[in-house]
PDB file of C-alpha atoms in Angstrom:
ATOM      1  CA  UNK Z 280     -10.057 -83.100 -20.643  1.00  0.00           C
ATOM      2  CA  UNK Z 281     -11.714 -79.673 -20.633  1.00  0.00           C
ATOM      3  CA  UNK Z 282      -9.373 -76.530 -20.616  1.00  0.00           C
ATOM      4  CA  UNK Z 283      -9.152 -75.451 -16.973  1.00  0.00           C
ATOM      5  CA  UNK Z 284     -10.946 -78.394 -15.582  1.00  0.00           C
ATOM      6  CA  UNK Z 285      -8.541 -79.765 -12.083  1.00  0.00           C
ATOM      7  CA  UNK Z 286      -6.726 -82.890 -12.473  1.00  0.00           C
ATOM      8  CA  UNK Z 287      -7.270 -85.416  -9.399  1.00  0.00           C
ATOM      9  CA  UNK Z 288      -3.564 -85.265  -8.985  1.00  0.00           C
ATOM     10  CA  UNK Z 289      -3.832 -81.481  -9.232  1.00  0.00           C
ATOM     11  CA  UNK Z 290      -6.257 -81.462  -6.434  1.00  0.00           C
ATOM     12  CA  UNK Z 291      -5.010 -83.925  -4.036  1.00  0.00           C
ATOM     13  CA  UNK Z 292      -1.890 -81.508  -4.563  1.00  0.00           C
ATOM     14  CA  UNK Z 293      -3.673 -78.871  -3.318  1.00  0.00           C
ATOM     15  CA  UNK Z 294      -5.075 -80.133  -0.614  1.00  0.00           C
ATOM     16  CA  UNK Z 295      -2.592 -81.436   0.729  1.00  0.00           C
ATOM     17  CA  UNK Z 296      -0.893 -77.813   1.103  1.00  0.00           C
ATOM     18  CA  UNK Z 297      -3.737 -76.586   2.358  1.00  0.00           C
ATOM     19  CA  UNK Z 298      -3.749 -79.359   5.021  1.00  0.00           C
ATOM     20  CA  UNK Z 299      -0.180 -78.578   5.624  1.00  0.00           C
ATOM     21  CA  UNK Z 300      -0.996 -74.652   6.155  1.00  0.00           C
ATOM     22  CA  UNK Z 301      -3.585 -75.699   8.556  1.00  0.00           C
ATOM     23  CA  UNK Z 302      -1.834 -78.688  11.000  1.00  0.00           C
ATOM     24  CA  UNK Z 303       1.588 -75.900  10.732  1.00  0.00           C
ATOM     25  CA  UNK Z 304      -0.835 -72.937  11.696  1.00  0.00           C
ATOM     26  CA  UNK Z 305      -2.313 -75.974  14.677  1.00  0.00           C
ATOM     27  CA  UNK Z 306       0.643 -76.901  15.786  1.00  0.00           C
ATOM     28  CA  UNK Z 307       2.173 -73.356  16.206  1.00  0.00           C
ATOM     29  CA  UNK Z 308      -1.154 -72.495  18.003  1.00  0.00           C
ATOM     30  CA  UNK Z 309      -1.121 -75.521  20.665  1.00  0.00           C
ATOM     31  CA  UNK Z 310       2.914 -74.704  20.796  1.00  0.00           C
ATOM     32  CA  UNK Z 311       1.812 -70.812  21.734  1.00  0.00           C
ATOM     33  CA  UNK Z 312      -0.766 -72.078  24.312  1.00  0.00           C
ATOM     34  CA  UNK Z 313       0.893 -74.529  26.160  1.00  0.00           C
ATOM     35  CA  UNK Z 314       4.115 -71.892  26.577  1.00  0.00           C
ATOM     36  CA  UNK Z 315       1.950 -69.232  27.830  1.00  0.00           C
ATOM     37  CA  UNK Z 316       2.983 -69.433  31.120  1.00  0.00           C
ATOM     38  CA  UNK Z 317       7.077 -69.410  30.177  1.00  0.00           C
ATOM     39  CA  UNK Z 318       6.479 -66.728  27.742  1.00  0.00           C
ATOM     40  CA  UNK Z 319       4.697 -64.365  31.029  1.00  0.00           C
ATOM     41  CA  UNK Z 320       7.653 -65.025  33.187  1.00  0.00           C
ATOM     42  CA  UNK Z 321      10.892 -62.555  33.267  1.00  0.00           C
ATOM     43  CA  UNK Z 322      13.887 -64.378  33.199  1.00  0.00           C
ATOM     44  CA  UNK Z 323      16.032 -61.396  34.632  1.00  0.00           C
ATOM     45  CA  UNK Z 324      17.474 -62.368  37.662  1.00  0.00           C
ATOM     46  CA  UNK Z 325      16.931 -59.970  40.809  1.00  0.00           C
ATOM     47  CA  UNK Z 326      20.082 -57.971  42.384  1.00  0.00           C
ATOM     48  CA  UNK Z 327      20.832 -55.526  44.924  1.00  0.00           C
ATOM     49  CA  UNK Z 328      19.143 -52.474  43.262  1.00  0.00           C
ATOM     50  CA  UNK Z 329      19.121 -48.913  44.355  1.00  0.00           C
ATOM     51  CA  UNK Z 330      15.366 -49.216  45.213  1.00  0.00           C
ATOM     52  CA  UNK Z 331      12.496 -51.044  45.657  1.00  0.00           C
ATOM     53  CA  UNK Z 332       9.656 -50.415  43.160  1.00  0.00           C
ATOM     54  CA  UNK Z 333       5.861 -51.346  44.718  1.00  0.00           C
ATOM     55  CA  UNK Z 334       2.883 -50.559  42.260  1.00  0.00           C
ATOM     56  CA  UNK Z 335      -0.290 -50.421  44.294  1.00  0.00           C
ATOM     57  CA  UNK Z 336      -3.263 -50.615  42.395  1.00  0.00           C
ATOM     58  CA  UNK Z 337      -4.870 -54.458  42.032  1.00  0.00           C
ATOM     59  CA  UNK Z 338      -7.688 -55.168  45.170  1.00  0.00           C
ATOM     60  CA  UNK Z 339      -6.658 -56.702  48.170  1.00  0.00           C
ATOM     61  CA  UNK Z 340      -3.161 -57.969  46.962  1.00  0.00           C
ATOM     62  CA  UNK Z 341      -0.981 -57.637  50.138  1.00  0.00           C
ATOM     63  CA  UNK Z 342       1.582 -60.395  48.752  1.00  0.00           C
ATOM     64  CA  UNK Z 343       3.388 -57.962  46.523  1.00  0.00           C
ATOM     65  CA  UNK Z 344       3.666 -55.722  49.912  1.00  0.00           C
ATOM     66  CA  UNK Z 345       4.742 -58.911  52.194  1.00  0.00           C
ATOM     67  CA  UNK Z 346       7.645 -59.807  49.411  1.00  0.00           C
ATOM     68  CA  UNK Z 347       8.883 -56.145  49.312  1.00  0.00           C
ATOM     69  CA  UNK Z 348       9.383 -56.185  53.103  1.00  0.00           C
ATOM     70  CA  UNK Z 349      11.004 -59.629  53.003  1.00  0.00           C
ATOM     71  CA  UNK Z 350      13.641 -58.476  49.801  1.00  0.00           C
ATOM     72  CA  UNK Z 351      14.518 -55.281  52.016  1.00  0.00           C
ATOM     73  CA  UNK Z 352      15.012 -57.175  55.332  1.00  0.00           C
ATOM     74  CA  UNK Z 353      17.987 -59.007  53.456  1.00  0.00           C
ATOM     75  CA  UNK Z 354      18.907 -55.805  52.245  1.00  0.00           C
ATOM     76  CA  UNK Z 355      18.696 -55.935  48.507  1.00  0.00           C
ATOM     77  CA  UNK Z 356      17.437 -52.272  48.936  1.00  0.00           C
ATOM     78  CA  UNK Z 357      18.032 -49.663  50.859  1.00  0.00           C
ATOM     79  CA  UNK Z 358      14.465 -47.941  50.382  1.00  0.00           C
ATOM     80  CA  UNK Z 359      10.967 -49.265  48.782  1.00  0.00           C
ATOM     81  CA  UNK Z 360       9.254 -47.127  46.559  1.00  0.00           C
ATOM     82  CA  UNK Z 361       5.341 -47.278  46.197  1.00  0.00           C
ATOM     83  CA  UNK Z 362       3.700 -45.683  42.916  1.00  0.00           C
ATOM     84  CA  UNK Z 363       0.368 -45.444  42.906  1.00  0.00           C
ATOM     85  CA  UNK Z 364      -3.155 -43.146  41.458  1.00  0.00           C
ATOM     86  CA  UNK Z 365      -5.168 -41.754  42.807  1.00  0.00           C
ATOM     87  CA  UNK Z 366      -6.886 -43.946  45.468  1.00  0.00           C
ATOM     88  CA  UNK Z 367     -10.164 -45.721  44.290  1.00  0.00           C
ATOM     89  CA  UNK Z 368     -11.906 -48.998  45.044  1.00  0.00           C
ATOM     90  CA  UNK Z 369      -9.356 -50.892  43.343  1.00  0.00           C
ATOM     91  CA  UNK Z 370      -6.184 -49.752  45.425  1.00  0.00           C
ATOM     92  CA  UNK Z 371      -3.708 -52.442  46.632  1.00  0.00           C
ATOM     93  CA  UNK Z 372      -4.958 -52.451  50.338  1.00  0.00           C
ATOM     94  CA  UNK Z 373      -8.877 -51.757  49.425  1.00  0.00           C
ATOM     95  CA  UNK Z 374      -7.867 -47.551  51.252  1.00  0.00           C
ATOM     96  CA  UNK Z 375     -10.098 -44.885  50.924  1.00  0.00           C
ATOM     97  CA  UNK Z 376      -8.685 -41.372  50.946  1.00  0.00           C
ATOM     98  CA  UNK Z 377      -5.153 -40.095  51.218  1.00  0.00           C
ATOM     99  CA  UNK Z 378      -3.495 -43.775  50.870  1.00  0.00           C
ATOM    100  CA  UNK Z 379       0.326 -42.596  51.525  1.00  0.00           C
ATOM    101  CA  UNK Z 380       0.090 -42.887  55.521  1.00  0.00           C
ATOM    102  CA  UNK Z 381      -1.884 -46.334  54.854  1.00  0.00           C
ATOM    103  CA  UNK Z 382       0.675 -47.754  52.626  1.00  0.00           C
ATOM    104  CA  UNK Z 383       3.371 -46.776  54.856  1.00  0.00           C
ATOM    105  CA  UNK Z 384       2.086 -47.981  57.931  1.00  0.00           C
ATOM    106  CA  UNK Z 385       1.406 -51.091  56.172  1.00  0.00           C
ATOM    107  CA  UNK Z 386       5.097 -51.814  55.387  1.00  0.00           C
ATOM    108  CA  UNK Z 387       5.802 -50.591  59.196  1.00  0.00           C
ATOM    109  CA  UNK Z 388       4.138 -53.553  59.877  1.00  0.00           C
ATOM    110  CA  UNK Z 389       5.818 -55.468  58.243  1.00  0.00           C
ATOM    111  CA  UNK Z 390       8.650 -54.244  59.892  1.00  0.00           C
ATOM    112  CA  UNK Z 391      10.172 -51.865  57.342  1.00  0.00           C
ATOM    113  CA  UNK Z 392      11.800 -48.581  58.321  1.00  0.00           C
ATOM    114  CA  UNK Z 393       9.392 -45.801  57.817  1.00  0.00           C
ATOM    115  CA  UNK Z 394      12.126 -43.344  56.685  1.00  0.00           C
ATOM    116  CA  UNK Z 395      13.077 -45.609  54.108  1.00  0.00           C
ATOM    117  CA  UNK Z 396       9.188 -45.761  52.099  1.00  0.00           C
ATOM    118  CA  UNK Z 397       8.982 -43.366  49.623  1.00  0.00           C
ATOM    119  CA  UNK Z 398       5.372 -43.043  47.586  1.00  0.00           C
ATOM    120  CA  UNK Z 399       4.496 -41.005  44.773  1.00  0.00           C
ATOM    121  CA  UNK Z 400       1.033 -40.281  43.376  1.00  0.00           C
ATOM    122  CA  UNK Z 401       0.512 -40.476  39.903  1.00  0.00           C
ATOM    123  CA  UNK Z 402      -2.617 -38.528  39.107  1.00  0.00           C
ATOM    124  CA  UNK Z 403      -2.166 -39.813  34.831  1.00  0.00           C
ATOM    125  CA  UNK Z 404      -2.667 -43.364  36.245  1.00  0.00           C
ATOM    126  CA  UNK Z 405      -0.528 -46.622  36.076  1.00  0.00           C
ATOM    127  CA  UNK Z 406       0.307 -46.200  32.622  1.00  0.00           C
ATOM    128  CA  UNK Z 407       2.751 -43.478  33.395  1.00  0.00           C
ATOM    129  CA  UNK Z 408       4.707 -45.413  36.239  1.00  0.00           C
ATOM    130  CA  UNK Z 409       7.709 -46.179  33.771  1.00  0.00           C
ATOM    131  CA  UNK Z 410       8.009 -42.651  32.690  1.00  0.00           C
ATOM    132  CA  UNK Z 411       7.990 -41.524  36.602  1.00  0.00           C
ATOM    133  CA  UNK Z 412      10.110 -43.917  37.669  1.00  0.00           C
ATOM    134  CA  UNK Z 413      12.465 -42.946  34.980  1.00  0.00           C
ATOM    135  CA  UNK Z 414      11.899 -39.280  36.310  1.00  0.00           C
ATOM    136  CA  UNK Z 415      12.890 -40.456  39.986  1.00  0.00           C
ATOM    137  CA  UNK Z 416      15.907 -42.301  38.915  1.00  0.00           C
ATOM    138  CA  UNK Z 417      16.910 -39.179  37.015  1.00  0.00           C
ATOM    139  CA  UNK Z 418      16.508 -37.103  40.043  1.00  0.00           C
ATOM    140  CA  UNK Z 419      17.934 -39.150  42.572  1.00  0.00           C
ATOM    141  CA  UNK Z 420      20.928 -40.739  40.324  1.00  0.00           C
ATOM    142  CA  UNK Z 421      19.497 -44.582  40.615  1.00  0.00           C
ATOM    143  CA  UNK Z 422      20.836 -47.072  38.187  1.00  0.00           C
ATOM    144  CA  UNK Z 423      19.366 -50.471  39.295  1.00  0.00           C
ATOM    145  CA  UNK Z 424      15.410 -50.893  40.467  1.00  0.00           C
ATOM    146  CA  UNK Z 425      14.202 -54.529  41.611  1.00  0.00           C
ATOM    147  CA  UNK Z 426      10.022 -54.083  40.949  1.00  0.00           C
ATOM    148  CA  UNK Z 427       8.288 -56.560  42.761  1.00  0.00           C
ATOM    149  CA  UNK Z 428       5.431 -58.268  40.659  1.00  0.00           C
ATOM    150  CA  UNK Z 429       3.112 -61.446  40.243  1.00  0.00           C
ATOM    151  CA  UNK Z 430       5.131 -64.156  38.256  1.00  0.00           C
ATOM    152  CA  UNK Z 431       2.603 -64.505  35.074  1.00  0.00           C
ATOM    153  CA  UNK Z 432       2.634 -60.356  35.242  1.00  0.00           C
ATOM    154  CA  UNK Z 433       6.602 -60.249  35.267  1.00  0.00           C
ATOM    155  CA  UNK Z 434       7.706 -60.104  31.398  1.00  0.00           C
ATOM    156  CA  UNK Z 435       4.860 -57.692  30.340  1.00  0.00           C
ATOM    157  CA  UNK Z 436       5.969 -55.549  33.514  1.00  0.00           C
ATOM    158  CA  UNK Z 437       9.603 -55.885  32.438  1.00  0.00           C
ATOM    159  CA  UNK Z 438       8.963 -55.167  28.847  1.00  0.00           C
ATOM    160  CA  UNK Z 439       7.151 -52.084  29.702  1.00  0.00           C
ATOM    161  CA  UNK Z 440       9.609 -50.388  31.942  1.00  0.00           C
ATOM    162  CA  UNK Z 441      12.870 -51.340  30.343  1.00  0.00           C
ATOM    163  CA  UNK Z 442      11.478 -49.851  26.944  1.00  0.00           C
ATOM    164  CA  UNK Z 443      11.582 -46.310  29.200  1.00  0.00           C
ATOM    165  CA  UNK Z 444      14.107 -46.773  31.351  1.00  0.00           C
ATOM    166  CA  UNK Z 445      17.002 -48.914  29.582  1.00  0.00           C
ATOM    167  CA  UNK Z 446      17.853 -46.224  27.007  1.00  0.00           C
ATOM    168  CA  UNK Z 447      18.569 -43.924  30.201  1.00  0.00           C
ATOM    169  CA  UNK Z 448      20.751 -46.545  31.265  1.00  0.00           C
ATOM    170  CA  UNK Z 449      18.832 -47.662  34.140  1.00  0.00           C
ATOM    171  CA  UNK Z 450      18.488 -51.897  34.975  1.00  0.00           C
ATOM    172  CA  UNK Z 451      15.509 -52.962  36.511  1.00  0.00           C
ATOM    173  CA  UNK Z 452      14.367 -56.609  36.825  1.00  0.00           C
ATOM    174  CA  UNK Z 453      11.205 -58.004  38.823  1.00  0.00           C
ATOM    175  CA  UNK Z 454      10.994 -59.801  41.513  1.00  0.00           C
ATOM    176  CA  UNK Z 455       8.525 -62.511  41.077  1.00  0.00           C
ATOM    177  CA  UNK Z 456       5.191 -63.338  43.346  1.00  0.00           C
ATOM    178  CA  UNK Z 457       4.245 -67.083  43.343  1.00  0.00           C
ATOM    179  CA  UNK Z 458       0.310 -66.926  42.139  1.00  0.00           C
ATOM    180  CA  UNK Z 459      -0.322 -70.751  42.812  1.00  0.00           C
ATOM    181  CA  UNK Z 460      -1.148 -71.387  39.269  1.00  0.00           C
ATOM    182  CA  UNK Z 461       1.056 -74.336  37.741  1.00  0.00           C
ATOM    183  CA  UNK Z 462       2.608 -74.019  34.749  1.00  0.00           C
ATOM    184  CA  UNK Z 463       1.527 -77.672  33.845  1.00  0.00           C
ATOM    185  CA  UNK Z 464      -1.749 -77.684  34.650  1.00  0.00           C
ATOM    186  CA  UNK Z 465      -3.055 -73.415  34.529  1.00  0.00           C
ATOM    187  CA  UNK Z 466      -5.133 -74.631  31.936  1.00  0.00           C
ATOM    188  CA  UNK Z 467      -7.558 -77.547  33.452  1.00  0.00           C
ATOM    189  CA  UNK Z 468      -8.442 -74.293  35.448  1.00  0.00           C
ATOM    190  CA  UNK Z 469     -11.576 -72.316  34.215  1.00  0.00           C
ATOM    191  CA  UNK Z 470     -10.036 -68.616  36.381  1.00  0.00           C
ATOM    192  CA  UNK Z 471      -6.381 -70.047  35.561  1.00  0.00           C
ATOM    193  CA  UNK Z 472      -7.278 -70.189  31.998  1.00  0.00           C
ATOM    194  CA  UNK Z 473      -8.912 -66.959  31.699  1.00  0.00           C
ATOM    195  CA  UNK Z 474      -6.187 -65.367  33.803  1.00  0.00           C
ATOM    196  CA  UNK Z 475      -3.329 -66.302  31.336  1.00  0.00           C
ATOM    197  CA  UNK Z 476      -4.708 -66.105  28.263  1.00  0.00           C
ATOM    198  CA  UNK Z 477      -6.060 -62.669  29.067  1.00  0.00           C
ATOM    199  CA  UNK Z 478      -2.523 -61.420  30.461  1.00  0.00           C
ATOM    200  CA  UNK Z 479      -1.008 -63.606  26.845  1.00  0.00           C
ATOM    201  CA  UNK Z 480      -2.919 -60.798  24.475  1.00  0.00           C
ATOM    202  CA  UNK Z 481      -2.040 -58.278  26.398  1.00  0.00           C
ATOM    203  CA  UNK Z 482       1.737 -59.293  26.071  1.00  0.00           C
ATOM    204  CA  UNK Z 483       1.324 -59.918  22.528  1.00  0.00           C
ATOM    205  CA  UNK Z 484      -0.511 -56.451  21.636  1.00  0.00           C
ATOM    206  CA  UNK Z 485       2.370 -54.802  23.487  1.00  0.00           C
ATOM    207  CA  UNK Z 486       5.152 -56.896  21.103  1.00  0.00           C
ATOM    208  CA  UNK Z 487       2.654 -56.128  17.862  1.00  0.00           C
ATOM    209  CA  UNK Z 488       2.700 -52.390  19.286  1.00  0.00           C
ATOM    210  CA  UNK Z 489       6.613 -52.700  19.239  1.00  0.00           C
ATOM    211  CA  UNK Z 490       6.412 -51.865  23.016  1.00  0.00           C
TER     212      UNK Z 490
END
């Protein structure tokens, strides 16, 4: 046999670790895929907080606002605090203008105690939310925030503002909106599918970031 020339044996060796590499690196891709929709969901359990924490900047999505009201009826918060930018086609309620008296008379509606809404503009956008949160807690001497968030949206959300607020010693946990996408079948869904997989990178770029 030529020097250097692969055995049979040699080969069938070799593929078969390469087959290996590839149904391990399969099976830990279908394993990611099909726990998408556990791996999106906080597992922190609500509790009477100090406050109420509403962000309001996805179109037309009142049921964040309707669950809010609902959580401080039953008092598991004395006051509801709205962060938002500044207002744009894409604000919560679809407002143009000065959306503070908009937002509040929203939750009115809802039957919420207008004393008790607090909102705060933003002007740096949503991705400084933790970081003013964390300023208002500071300022105000909160410990314990309930944010109220869509279910597939609630570990990314939690991940983002416990890595600014926990070393403060704050707790915050979110309070999850149904979305009406099942966890067992999100994927036979063409705008399910999209939908997690999008919000799935996003949560693992923030974990790569160390976020």
């Amino acid at each position: 046999m030529a020097s250097g020339a692969l055995s049979v044996k040699d080969f069938l060796d070799k593929a078969k670790l390469v087959s290996y590499g590839f149904f391990g690196l399969l099976i830990l891709f279908l394993i990611l895929f099909f726990s998408s929709p556990y791996l999106l969901v906080s597992k922190a359990d609500p509790k009477k907080s100090d406050a109420l924490v509403l962000e309001a900047i996805e179109t037309g999505k009142k049921d964040k606002f309707k669950q809010a009201a609902a959580l401080w009826k039953k008092g598991l918060a004395p006051v509801i605090v709205i962060l938002h930018s500044p207002p744009n086609q894409e604000s919560d309620l679809g407002i143009a203008g000065d959306p503070t008296s908009s937002l509040q008379s929203y939750l009115v509606s809802l039957g919420v105690d207008e004393t008790k809404i607090l909102v705060y503009t933003v002007e740096s956008g949503a991705q400084e939310f933790p970081k003013t949160l964390l300023k208002i807690a500071l300022d105000r001497q909160w410990k314990t925030f309930l944010l109220i968030g869509k279910e597939y949206d609630s570990a990314t959300l939690l991940k983002l503002y416990r890595n600014v607020l926990e070393p403060a010693g704050i707790y915050i946990a979110v309070s999850k909106v149904n979305e009406g996408i099942g966890s067992w079948d999100w994927f036979t869904k063409p705008k399910s599918l999209e939908s997690i997989l999008g919000r799935l990178s996003k949560h693992l770029y923030l974990i790569l970031l160390g976020n």
